[in-house]
Short mmCIF file of C-alpha atoms in Angstrom, two decimals:
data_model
loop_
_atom_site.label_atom_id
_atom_site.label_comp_id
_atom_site.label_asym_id
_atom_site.label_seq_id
_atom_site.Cartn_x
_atom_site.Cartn_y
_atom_site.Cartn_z
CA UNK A 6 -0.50 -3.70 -15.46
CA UNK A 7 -2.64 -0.98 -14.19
CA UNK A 8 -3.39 1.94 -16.01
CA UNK A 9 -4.26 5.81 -14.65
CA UNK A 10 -5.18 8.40 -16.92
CA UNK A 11 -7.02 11.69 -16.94
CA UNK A 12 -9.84 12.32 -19.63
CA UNK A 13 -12.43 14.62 -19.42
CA UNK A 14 -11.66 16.05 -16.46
CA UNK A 15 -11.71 12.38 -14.48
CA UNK A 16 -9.63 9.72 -13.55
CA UNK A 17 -9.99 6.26 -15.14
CA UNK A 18 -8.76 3.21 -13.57
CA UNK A 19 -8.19 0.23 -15.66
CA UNK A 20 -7.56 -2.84 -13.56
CA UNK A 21 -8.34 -5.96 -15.03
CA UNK A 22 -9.75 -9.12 -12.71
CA UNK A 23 -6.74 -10.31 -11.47
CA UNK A 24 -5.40 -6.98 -10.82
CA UNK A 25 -8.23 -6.15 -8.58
CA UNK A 26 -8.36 -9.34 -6.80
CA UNK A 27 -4.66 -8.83 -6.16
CA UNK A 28 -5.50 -5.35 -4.89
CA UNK A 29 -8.69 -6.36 -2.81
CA UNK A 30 -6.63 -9.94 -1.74
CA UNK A 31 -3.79 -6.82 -0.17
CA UNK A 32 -6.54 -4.90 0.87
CA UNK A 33 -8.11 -7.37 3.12
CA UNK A 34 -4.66 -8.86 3.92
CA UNK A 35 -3.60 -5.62 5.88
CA UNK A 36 -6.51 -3.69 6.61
CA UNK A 37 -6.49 -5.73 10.12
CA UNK A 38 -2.63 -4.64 10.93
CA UNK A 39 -4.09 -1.25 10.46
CA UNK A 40 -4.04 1.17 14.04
CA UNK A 41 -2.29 -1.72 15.80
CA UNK A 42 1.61 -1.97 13.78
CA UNK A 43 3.93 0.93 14.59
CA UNK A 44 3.42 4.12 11.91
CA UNK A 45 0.05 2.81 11.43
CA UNK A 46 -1.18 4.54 15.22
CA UNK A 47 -1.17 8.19 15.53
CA UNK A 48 1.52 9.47 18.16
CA UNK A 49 0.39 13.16 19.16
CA UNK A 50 2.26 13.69 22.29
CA UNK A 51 5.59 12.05 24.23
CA UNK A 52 3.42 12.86 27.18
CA UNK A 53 1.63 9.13 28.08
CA UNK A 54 -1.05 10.98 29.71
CA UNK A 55 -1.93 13.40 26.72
CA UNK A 56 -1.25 10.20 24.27
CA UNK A 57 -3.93 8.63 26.31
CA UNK A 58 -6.64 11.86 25.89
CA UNK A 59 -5.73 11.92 21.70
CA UNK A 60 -6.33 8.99 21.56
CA UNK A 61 -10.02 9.42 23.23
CA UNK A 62 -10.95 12.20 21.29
CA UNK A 63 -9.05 11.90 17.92
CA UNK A 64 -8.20 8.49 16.92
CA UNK A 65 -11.75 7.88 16.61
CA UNK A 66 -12.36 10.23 13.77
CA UNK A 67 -9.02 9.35 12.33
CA UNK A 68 -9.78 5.36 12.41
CA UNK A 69 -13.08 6.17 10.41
CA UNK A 70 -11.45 8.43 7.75
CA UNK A 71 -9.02 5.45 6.96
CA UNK A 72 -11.76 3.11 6.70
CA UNK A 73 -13.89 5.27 4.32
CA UNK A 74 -10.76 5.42 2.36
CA UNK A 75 -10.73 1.82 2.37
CA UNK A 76 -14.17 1.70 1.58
CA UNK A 77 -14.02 3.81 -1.53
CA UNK A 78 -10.87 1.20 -2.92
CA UNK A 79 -13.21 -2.27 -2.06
CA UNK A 80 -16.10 -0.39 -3.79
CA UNK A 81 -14.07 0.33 -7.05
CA UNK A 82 -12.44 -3.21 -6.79
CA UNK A 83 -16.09 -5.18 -6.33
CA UNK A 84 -17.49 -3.09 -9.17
CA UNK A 85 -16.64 -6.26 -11.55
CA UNK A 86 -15.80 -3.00 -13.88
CA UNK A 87 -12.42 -3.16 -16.05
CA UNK A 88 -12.12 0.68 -16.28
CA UNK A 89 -13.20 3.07 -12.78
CA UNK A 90 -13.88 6.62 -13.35
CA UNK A 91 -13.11 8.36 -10.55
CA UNK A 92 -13.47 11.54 -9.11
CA UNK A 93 -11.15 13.64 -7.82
CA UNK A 94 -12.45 13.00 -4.10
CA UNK A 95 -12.15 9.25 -5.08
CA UNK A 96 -8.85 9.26 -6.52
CA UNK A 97 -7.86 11.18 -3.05
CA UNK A 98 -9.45 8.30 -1.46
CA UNK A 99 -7.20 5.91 -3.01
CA UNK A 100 -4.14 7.88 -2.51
CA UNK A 101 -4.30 8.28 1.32
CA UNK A 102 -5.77 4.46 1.42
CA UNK A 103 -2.96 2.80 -0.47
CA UNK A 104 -0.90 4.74 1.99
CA UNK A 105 -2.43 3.61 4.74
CA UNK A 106 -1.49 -0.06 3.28
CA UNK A 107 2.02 0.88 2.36
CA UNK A 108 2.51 2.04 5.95
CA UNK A 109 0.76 -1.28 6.91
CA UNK A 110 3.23 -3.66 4.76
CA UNK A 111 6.15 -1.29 5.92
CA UNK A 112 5.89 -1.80 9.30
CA UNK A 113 5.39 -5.78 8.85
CA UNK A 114 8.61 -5.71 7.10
CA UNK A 115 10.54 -3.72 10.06
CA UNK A 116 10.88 -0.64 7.72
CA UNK A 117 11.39 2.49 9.81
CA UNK A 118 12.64 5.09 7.50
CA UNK A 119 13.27 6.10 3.45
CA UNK A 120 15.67 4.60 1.28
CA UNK A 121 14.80 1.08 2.24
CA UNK A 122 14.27 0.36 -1.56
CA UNK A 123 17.20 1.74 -2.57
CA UNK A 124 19.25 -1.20 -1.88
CA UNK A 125 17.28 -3.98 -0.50
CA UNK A 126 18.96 -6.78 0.74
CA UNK A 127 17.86 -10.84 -0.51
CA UNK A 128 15.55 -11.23 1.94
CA UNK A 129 14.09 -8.01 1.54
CA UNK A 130 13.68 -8.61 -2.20
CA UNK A 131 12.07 -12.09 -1.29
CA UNK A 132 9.52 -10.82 1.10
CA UNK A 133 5.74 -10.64 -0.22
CA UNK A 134 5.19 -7.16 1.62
CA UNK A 135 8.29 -5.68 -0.45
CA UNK A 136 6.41 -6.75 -3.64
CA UNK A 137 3.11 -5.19 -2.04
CA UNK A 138 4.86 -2.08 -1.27
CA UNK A 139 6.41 -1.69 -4.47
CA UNK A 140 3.15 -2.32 -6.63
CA UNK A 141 1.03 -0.15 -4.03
CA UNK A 142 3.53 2.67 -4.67
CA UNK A 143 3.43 2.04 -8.19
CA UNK A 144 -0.50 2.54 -8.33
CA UNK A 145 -0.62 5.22 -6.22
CA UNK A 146 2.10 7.26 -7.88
CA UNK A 147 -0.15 6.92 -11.47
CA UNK A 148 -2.78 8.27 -9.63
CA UNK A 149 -1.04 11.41 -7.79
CA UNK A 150 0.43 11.83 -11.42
CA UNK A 151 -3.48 11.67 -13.16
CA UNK A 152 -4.01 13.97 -10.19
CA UNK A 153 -2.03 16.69 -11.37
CA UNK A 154 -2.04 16.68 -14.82
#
């Protein structure tokens, strides 16, 4: 299982092989669903015409922030290197891009509010993006916890 710690004033990552081909297999799996499934696009405005102007001027910027999130995670994960140090701008990178996932995997699932792993239902449970969203919240709530200790 992953480990998150904070030493020396850095994060450290342990993920063995598998656990970063698992992570880079989820990675690539729903980095395409990514700006095109619901709570994955930026709504601004109710207003179709102003939707259509943010969406000139803003999604661009927003669409490249998520990738270099992305980015950061696929570099850590192709290191070949059991134990990441990361820095705080990393780890931040990592946060916001396994939420970018989590929002991914929600949305494939039909989730469309909190609580929905409170009491999930058997076919829930037996879903692959449940387990995805489960182990990416996992992961990234080590690292918000390394984050503020």
């Amino acid at each position: 299982m992953a480990r998150v710690r904070r030493r020396r004033g850095r994060i450290q990552l342990q993920l063995d092989s598998d656990e970063r081909a698992a992570i880079r297999g989820i990675v690539d799996q729903l980095s395409p669903h990514l700006g095109h499934v619901a709570r994955t696009v930026p709504v601004a405005y109710a207003d179709a015409e102003m939707q259509k102007e943010y969406d000139h001027w803003v999604r661009p910027e927003l669409d490249r922030g998520r990738e270099a999130d992305l980015e950061v995670i696929r570099h850590c994960l192709d290191s070949g290197e059991d134990m990441a140090p990361l820095t705080e701008a990393q780890t931040l990178a990592w946060v916001r891009g396994l939420n970018h996932l989590r929002l991914a995997a929600g949305a494939l699932l039909g989730v469309e509010k909190d609580g929905w792993e409170q009491n999930p239902d058997e076919a829930l449970r037996g879903n692959s993006e449940f387990r995805v969203l489960l182990a990416l919240g996992f992961l990234q709530e080590e690292l918000i916890a390394a984050l503020e200790s």
